[in-house]
Short mmCIF file of C-alpha atoms and ligand atoms in Angstrom, two decimals:
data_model
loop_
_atom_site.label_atom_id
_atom_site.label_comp_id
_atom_site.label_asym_id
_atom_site.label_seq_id
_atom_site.Cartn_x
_atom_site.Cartn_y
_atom_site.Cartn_z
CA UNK A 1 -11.04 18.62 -22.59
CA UNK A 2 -7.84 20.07 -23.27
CA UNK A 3 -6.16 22.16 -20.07
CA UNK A 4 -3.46 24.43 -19.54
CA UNK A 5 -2.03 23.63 -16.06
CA UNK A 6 0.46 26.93 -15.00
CA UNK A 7 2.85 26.15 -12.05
CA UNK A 8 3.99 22.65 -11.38
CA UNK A 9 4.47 22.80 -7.86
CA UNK A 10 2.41 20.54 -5.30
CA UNK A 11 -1.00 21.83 -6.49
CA UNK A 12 -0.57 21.99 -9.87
CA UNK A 13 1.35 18.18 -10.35
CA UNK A 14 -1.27 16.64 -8.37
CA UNK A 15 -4.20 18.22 -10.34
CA UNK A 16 -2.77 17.93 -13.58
CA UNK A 17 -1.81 14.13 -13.08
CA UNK A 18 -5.36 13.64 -11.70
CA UNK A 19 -7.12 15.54 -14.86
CA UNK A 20 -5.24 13.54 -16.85
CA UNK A 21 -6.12 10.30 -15.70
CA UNK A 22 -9.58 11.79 -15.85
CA UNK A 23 -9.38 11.31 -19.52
CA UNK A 24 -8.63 14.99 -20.14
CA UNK A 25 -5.45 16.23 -22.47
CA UNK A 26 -3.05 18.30 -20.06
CA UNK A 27 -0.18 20.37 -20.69
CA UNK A 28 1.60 21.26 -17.25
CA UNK A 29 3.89 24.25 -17.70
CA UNK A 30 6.40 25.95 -15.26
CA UNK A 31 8.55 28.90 -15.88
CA UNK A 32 11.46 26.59 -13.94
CA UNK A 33 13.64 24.93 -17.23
CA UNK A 34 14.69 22.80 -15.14
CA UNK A 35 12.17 20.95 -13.29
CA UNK A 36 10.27 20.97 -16.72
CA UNK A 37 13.67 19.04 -18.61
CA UNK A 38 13.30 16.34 -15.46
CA UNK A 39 9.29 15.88 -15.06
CA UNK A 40 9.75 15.06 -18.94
CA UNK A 41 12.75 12.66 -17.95
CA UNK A 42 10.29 10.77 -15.62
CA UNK A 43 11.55 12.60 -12.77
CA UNK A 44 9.28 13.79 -10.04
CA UNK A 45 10.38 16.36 -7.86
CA UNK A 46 8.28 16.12 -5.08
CA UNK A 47 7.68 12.97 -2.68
CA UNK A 48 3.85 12.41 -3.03
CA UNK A 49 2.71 8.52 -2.77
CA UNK A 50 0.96 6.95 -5.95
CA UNK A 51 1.76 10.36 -8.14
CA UNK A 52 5.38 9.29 -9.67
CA UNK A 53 3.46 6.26 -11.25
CA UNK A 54 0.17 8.19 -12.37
CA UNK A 55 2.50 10.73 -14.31
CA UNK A 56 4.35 7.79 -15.88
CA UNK A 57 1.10 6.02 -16.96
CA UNK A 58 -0.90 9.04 -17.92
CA UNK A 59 2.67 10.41 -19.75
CA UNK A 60 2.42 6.66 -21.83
CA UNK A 61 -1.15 7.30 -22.82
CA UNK A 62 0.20 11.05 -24.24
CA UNK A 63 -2.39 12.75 -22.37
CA UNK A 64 -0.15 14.94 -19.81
CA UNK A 65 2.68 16.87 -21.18
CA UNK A 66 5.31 19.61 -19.52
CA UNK A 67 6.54 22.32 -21.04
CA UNK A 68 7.78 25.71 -20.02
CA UNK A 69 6.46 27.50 -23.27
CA UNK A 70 3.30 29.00 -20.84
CA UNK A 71 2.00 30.92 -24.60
CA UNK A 72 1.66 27.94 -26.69
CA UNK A 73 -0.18 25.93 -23.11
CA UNK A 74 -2.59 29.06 -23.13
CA UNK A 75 -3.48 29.72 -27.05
CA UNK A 76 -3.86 25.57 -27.14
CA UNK A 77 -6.13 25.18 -24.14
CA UNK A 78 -9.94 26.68 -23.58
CA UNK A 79 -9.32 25.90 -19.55
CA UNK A 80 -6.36 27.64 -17.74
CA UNK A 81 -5.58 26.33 -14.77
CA UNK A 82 -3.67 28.69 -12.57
CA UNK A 83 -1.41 27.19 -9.64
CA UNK A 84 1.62 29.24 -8.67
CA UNK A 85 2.71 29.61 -5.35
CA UNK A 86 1.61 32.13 -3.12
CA UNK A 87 3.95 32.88 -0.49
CA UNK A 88 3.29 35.15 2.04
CA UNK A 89 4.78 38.87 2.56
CA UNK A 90 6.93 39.09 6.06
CA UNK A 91 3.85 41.53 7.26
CA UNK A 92 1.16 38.60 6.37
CA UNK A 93 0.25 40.39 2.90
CA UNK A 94 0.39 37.89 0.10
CA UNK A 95 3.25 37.61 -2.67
CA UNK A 96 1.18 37.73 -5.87
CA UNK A 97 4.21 37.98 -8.26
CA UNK A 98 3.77 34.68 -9.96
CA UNK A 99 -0.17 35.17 -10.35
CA UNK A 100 1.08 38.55 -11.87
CA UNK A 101 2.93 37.00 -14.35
CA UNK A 102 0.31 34.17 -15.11
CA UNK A 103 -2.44 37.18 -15.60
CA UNK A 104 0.19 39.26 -18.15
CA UNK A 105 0.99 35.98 -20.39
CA UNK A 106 -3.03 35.14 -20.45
CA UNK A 107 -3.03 38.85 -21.47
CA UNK A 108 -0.55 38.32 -24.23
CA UNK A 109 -1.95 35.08 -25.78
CA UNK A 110 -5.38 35.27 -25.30
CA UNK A 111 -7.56 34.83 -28.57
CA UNK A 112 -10.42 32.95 -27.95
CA UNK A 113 -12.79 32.32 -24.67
CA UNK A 114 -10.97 30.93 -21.70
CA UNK A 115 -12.22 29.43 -18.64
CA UNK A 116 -9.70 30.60 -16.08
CA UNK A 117 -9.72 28.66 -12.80
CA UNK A 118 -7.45 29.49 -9.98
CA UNK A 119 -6.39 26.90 -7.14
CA UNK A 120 -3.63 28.79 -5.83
CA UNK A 121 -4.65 29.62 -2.26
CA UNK A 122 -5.52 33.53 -2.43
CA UNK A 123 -6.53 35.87 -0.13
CA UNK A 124 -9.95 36.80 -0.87
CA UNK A 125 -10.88 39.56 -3.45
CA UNK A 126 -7.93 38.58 -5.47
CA UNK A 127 -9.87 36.51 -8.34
CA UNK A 128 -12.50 39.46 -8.72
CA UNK A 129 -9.17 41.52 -8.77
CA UNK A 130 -7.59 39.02 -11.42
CA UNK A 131 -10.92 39.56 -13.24
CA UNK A 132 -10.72 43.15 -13.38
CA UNK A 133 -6.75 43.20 -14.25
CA UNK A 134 -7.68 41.24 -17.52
CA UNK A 135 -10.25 43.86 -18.07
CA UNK A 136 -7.85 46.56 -17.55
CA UNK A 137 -5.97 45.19 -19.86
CA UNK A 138 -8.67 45.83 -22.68
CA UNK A 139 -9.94 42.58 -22.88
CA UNK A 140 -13.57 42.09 -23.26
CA UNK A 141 -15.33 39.91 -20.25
CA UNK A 142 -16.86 37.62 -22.75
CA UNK A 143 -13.51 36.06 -23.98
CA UNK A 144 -13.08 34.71 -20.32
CA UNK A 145 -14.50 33.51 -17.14
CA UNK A 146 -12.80 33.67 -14.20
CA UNK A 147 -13.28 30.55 -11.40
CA UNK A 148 -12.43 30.48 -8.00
CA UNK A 149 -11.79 26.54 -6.87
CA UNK A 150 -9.69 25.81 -4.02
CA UNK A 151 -8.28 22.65 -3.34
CA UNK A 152 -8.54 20.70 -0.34
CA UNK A 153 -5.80 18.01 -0.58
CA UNK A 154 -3.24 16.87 2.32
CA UNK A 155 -0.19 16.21 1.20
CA UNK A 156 0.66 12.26 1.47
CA UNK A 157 -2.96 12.04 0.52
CA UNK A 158 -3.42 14.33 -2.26
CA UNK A 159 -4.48 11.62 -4.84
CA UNK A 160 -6.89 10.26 -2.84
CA UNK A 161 -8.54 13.70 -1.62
CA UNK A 162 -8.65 14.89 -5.20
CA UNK A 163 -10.24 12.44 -5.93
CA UNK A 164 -12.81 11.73 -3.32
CA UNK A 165 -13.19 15.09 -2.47
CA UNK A 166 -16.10 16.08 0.27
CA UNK A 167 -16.98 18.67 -1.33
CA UNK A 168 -16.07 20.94 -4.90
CA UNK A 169 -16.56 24.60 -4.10
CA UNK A 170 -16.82 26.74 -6.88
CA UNK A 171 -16.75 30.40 -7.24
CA UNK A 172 -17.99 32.37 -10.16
CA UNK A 173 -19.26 35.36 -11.06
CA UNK A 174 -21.76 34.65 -13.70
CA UNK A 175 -23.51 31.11 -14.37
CA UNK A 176 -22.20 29.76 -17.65
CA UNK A 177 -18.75 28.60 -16.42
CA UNK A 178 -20.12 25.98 -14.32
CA UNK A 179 -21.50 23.91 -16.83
CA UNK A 180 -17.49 23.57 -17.64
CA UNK A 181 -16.72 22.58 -14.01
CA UNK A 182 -19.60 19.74 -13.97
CA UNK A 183 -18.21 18.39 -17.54
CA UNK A 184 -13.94 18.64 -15.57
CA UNK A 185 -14.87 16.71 -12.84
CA UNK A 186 -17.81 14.34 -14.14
CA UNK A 187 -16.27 11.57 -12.65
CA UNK A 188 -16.04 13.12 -9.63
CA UNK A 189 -18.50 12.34 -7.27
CA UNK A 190 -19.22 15.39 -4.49
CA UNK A 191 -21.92 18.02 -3.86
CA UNK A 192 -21.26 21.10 -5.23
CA UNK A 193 -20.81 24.40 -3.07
CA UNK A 194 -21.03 27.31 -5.64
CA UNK A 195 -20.51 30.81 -4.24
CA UNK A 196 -19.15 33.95 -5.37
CA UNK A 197 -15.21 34.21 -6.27
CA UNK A 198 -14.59 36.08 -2.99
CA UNK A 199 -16.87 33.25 -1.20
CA UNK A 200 -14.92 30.38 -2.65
CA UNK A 201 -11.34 32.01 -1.52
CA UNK A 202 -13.16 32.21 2.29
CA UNK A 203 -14.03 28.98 2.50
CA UNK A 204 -10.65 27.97 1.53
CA UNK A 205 -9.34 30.22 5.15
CA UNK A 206 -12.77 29.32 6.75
CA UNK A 207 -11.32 25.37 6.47
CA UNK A 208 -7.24 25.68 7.28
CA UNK A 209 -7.98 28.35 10.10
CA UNK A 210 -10.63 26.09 11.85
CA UNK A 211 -8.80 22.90 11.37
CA UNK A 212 -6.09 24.57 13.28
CA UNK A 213 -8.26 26.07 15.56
CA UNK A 214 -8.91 22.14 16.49
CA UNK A 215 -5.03 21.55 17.01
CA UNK A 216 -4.56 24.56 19.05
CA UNK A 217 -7.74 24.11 21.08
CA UNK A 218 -5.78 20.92 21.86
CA UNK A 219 -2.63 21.78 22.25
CA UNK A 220 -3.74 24.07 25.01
CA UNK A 221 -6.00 21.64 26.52
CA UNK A 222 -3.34 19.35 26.27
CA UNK A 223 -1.55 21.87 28.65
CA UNK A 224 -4.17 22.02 30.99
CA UNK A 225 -4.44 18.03 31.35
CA UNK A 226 -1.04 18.01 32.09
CA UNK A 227 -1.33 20.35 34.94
CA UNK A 228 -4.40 18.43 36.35
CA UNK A 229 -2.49 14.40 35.59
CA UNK A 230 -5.64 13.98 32.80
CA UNK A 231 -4.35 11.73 29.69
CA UNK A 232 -5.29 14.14 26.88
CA UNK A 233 -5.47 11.41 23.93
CA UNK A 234 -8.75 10.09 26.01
CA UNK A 235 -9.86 13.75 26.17
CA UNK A 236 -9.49 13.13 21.89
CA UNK A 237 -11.26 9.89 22.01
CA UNK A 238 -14.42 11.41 23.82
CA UNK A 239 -14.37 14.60 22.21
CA UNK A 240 -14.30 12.88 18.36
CA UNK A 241 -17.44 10.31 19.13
CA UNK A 242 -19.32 13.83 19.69
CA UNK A 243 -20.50 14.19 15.80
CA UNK A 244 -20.71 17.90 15.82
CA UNK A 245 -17.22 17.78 17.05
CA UNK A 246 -15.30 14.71 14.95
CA UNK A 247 -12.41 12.46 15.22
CA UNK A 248 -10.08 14.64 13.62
CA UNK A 249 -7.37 17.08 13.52
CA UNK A 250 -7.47 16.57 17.80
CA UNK A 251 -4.17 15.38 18.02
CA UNK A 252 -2.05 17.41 20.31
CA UNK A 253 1.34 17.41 19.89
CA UNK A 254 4.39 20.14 18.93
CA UNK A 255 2.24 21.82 16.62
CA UNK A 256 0.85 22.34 13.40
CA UNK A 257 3.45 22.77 10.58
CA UNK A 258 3.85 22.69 6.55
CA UNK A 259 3.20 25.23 3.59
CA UNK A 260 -0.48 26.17 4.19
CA UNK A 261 -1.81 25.63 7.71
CA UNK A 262 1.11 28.75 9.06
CA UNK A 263 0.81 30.70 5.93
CA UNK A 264 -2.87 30.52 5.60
CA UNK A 265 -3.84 31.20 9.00
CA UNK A 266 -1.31 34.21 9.07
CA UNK A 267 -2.81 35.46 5.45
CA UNK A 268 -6.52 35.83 7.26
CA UNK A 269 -5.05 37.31 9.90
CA UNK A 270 -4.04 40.21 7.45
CA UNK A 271 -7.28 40.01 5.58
CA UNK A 272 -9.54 40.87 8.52
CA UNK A 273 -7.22 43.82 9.87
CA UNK A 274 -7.44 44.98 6.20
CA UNK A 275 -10.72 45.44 7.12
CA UNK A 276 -10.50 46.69 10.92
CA UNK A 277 -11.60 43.60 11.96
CA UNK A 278 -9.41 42.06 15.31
CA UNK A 279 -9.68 38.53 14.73
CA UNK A 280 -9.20 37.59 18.19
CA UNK A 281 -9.39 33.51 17.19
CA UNK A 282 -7.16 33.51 14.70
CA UNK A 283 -4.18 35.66 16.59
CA UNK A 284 -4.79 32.87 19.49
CA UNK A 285 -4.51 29.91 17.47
CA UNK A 286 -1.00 31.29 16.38
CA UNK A 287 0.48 32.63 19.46
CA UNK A 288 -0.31 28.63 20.98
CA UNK A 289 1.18 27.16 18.02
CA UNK A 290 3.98 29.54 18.22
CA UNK A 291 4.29 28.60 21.91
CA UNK A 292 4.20 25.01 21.69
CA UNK A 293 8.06 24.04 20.75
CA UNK A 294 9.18 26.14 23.78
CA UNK A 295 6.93 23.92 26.26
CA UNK A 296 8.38 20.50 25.13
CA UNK A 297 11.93 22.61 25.10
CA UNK A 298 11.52 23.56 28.70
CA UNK A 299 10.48 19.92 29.43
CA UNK A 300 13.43 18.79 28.20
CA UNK A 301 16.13 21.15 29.71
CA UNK A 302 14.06 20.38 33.21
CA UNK A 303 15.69 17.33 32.70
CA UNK A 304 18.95 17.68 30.48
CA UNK A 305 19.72 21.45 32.12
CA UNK A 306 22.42 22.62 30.10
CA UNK A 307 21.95 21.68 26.15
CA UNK A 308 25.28 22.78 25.23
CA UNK A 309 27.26 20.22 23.80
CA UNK A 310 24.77 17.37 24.32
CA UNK A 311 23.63 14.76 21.89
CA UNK A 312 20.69 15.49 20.99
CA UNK A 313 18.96 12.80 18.55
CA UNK A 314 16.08 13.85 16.66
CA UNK A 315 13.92 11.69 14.38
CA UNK A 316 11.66 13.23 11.69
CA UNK A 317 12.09 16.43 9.47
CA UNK A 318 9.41 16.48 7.17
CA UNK A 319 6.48 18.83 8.72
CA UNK A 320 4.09 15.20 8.45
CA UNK A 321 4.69 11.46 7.50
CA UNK A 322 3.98 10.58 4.19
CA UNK A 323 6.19 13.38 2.47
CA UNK A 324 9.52 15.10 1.98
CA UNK A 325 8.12 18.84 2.64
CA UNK A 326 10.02 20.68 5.16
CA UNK A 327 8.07 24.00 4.59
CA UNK A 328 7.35 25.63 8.27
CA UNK A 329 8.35 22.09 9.68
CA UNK A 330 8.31 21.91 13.14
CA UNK A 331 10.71 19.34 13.73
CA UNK A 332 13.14 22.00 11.91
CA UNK A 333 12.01 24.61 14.04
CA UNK A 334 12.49 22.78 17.33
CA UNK A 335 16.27 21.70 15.83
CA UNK A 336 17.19 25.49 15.39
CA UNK A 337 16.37 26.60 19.10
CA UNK A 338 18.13 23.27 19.95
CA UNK A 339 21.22 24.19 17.82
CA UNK A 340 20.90 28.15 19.48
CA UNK A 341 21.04 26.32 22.96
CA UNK A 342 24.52 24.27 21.49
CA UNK A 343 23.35 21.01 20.88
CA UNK A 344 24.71 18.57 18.88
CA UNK A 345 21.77 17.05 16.33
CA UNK A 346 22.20 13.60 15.21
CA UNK A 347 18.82 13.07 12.65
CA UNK A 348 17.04 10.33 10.87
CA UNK A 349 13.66 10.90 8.49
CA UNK A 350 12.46 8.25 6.20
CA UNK A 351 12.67 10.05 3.33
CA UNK A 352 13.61 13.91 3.56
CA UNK A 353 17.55 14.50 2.70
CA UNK A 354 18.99 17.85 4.24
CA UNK A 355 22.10 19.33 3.39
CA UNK A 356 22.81 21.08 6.59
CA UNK A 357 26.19 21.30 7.48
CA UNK A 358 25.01 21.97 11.01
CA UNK A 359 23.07 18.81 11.19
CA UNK A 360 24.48 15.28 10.96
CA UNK A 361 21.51 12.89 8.87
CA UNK A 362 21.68 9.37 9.29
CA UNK A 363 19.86 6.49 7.24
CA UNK A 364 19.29 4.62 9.91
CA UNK A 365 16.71 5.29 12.36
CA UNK A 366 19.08 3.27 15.23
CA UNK A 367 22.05 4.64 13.93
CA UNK A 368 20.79 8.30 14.81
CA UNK A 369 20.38 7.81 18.56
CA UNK A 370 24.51 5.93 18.92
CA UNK A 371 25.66 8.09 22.28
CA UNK A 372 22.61 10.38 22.27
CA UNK A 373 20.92 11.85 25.29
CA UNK A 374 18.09 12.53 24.18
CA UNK A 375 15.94 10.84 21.53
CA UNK A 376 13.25 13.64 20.33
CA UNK A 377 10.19 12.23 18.36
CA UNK A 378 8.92 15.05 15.70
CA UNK A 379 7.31 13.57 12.98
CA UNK A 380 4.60 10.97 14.03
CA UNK A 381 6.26 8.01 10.62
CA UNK A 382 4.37 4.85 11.63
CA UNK A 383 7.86 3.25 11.55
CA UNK A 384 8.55 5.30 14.79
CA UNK A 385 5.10 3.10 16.23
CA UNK A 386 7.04 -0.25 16.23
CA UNK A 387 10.61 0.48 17.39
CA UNK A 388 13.31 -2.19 19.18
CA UNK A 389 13.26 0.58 22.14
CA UNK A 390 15.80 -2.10 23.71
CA UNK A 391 17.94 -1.45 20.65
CA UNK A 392 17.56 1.91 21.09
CA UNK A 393 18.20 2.06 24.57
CA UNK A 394 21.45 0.41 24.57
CA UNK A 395 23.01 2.55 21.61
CA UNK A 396 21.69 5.84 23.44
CA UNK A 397 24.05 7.26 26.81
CA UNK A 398 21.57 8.71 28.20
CA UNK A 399 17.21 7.86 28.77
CA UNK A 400 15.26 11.16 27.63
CA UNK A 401 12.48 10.22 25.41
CA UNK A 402 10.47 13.43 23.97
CA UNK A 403 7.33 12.88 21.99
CA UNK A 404 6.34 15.37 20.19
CA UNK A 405 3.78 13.77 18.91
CA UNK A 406 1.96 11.65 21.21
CA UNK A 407 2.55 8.19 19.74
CA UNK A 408 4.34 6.22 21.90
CA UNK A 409 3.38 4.36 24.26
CA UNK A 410 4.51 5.46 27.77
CA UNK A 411 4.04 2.37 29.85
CA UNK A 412 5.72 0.04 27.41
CA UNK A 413 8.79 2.35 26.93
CA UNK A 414 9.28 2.63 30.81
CA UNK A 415 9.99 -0.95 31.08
CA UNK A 416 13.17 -0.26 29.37
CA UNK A 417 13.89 2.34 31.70
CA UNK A 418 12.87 5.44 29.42
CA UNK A 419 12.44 8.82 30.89
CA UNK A 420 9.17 9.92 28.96
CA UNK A 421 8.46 13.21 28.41
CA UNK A 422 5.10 14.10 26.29
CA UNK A 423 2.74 16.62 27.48
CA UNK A 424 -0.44 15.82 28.99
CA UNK A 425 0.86 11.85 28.74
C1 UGA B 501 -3.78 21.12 4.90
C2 UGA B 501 -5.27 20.78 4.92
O1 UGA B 501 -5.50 19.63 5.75
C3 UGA B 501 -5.79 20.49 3.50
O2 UGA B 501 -7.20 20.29 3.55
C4 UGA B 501 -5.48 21.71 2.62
O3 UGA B 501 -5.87 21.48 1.28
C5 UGA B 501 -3.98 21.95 2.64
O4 UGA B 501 -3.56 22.20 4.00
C6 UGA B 501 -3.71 23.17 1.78
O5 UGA B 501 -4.18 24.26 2.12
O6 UGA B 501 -3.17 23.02 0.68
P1 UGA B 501 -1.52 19.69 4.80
O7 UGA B 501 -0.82 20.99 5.02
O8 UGA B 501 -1.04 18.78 3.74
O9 UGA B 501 -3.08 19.95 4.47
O10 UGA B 501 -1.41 18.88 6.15
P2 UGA B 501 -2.37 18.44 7.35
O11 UGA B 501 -2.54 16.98 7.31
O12 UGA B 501 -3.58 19.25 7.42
O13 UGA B 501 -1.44 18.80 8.59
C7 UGA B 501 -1.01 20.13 8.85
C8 UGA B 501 -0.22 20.18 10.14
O14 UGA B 501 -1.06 19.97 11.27
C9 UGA B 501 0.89 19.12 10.24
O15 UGA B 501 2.05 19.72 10.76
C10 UGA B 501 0.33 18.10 11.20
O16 UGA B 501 1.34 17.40 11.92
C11 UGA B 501 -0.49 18.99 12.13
N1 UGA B 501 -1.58 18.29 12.82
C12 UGA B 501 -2.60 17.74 12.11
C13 UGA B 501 -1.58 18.21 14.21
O17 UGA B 501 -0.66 18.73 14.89
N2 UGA B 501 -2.62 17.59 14.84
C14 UGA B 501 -3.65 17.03 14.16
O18 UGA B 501 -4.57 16.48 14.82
C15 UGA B 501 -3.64 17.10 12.76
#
């Protein structure tokens, strides 16, 4: 089938790429020159493992193309893709400039039926309102059907989970377009949830809010073992063999970070006051997210009691392993209070590259902590699993160990005279 892919950011690479290798014809286009000139040099510009080589192989075969001419992708293709970013207003309103644009070029260049299928994370009623814009705009409902499909993916994992996904939810508002789904994804394998548009852009909140619900409810048990001595990782362990409950998302640790879990959870926030409803959950998940990079901060300064001018050594930037996205990362967060409280940041991440002249980066992980005195853990890398903490020891001046993210363990890092600080360790 031949698809028109609009935005080429983390949504719209991965499910182009995959749609490609699906067998399907896919022309990926992007209103950034730019970024279109390098994808088309073989340059990816996003850190996501397997999807460099996909886009190369899939490129080969001539059946994924990027262009910025977003006309020609949307008079060539019957299925529209739409995945532009979303960001968020500072009042928790969403920005829907780009989608904006997207609806007045399918305007312009529509001339025959289009199925029009939005992944973009949007708050709900905005695909009935994309549907009635297009109306608006005098053209008749039976050139076009509009499809509500979020996506589920984790970055570091997104070829995988697009692949193997749990579930498809589709939202529609009349049957016929879903014959078209079935025939995208027939080698897909996953029940189908079909709902209305609005009920497709719910379930997409429904899942982010509650899997942070799960870190939060955590994170504060996690500060409630600590004050009763209770190891919170076998609180995890018990908790996850419950199958109504589940193994995961029960890892406590600074937080939850990255470009939808904050954004998303903030977004239905705004969509239930819209409506005068108080949604007492979701406020609470925040305000202990929010809360969580203070309580490792006033760990630390129980210890090290005036920051200013200290060493501190911090390793991991990206907001998870397994990418280069710094979006709403908390490690970043926690380095800006650090840098407000005059510390010194020596960092080290495995693959993110910042340009802050504030922060000194390192490429090595043992390099970072030289004279440091205090080694933060932020991201949970598995490189940071299996470190020479003897190594480490002798090039820090000081023993402060923070981790963030509950990986390390305690007992073995006390032999070499660590100070550990976790919370509820
Ligand atoms: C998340 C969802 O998991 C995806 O299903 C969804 O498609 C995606 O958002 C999206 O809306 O596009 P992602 O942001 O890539 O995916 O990352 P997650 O693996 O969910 O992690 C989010 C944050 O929660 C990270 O900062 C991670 O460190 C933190 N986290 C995760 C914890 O603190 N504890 C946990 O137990 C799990």
């Amino acid at each position: 089938m031949k698809i028109c892919v609009i935005g080429t950011g983390y949504v719209g690479l991965t499910t182009g790429t995959v749609l490609s290798d699906l067998g399907h014809d896919v022309y990926c286009v992007d209103n950034d020159k730019t970024k279109i000139e390098k994808l088309n040099e073989g340059k990816v510009p996003i850190y996501e493992p397997g999807l460099s080589a996909l886009i190369d192989r899939n490129k080969k075969r001539g059946r994924l193309h990027f262009l910025s001419d977003i006309h020609y992708g949307i008079k060539e293709c019957p299925i529209i893709y739409i995945t532009v970013g979303t960001p968020t207003n500072e009042d928790g309103s969403q920005n829907l400039t780009a989608i904006n644009d997207v609806i007045d070029s399918i305007g312009q260049s529509i001339h025959s039926h289009k199925t029009i299928i939005t992944k973009s994370t949007v708050i709900p009623g905005t695909n009935e309102w994309i549907h009635q814009t297009l109306m608006e705009k005098g053209i008749d409902s039976n050139m076009f059907d509009i499809v509500s499909n979020p996506e589920f993916l984790r970055e570091g994992n997104a070829l995988a989970d697009m692949l193997n996904p749990d579930k498809i939810v589709v939202g529609v508002k009349r049957q016929k377009p879903i014959e078209t789904i079935k025939k995208l994804y027939a080698k897909i394998h996953a029940p189908y949830i079909i709902t209305s548009l609005t009920g497709a852009e719910m379930i997409k909140y429904a899942s982010n809010a509650f899997l942070a619900t799960k870190i939060s409810f955590m994170n504060e048990m996690a500060r409630i073992c600590d004050a009763y001595d209770v190891e919170i990782s076998h609180i995890a362990s018990a908790l996850g063999r419950d199958k109504r409950i589940g193994p995961y998302f029960l890892h406590a640790g600074l937080g939850y970070g990255g470009s939808c879990f904050p954004k998303d959870v903030r977004a239905l926030e705004y969509a239930a006051k819209q409506k005068d409803i108080i949604p007492e959950i979701v406020m609470a998940v925040q305000n202990v997210n929010d809360s969580q990079i203070n309580l490792y901060l006033e760990k630390l300064t129980n210890k090290l009691t005036n920051l200013n001018g200290k060493k501190i050594s911090v390793w991991g930037l990206a907001f998870k392993p397994e990418t280069d996205d710094t979006r709403e990362s908390r490690s970043l967060l926690l380095i800006k209070k650090l840098l407000e409280k005059g510390a010194e940041i020596h960092a080290f991440d495995p693959i993110v590259q910042l340009s802050d002249p504030a922060i000194t980066v390192y490429e090595d992980m043992y390099e970072a902590v030289k004279e440091s005195d205090a080694l933060i853990i932020a991201t949970e890398w598995s490189q940071f699993k299996s470190v020479d903490w003897k190594k480490v020891k002798d090039f820090m001046k000081g023993n402060i160990l923070v981790d963030g993210r509950n990986i390390i363990d305690r007992n073995h890092v006390a032999g070499y005279q660590f100070h550990y600080i976790g919370v509820a360790r």
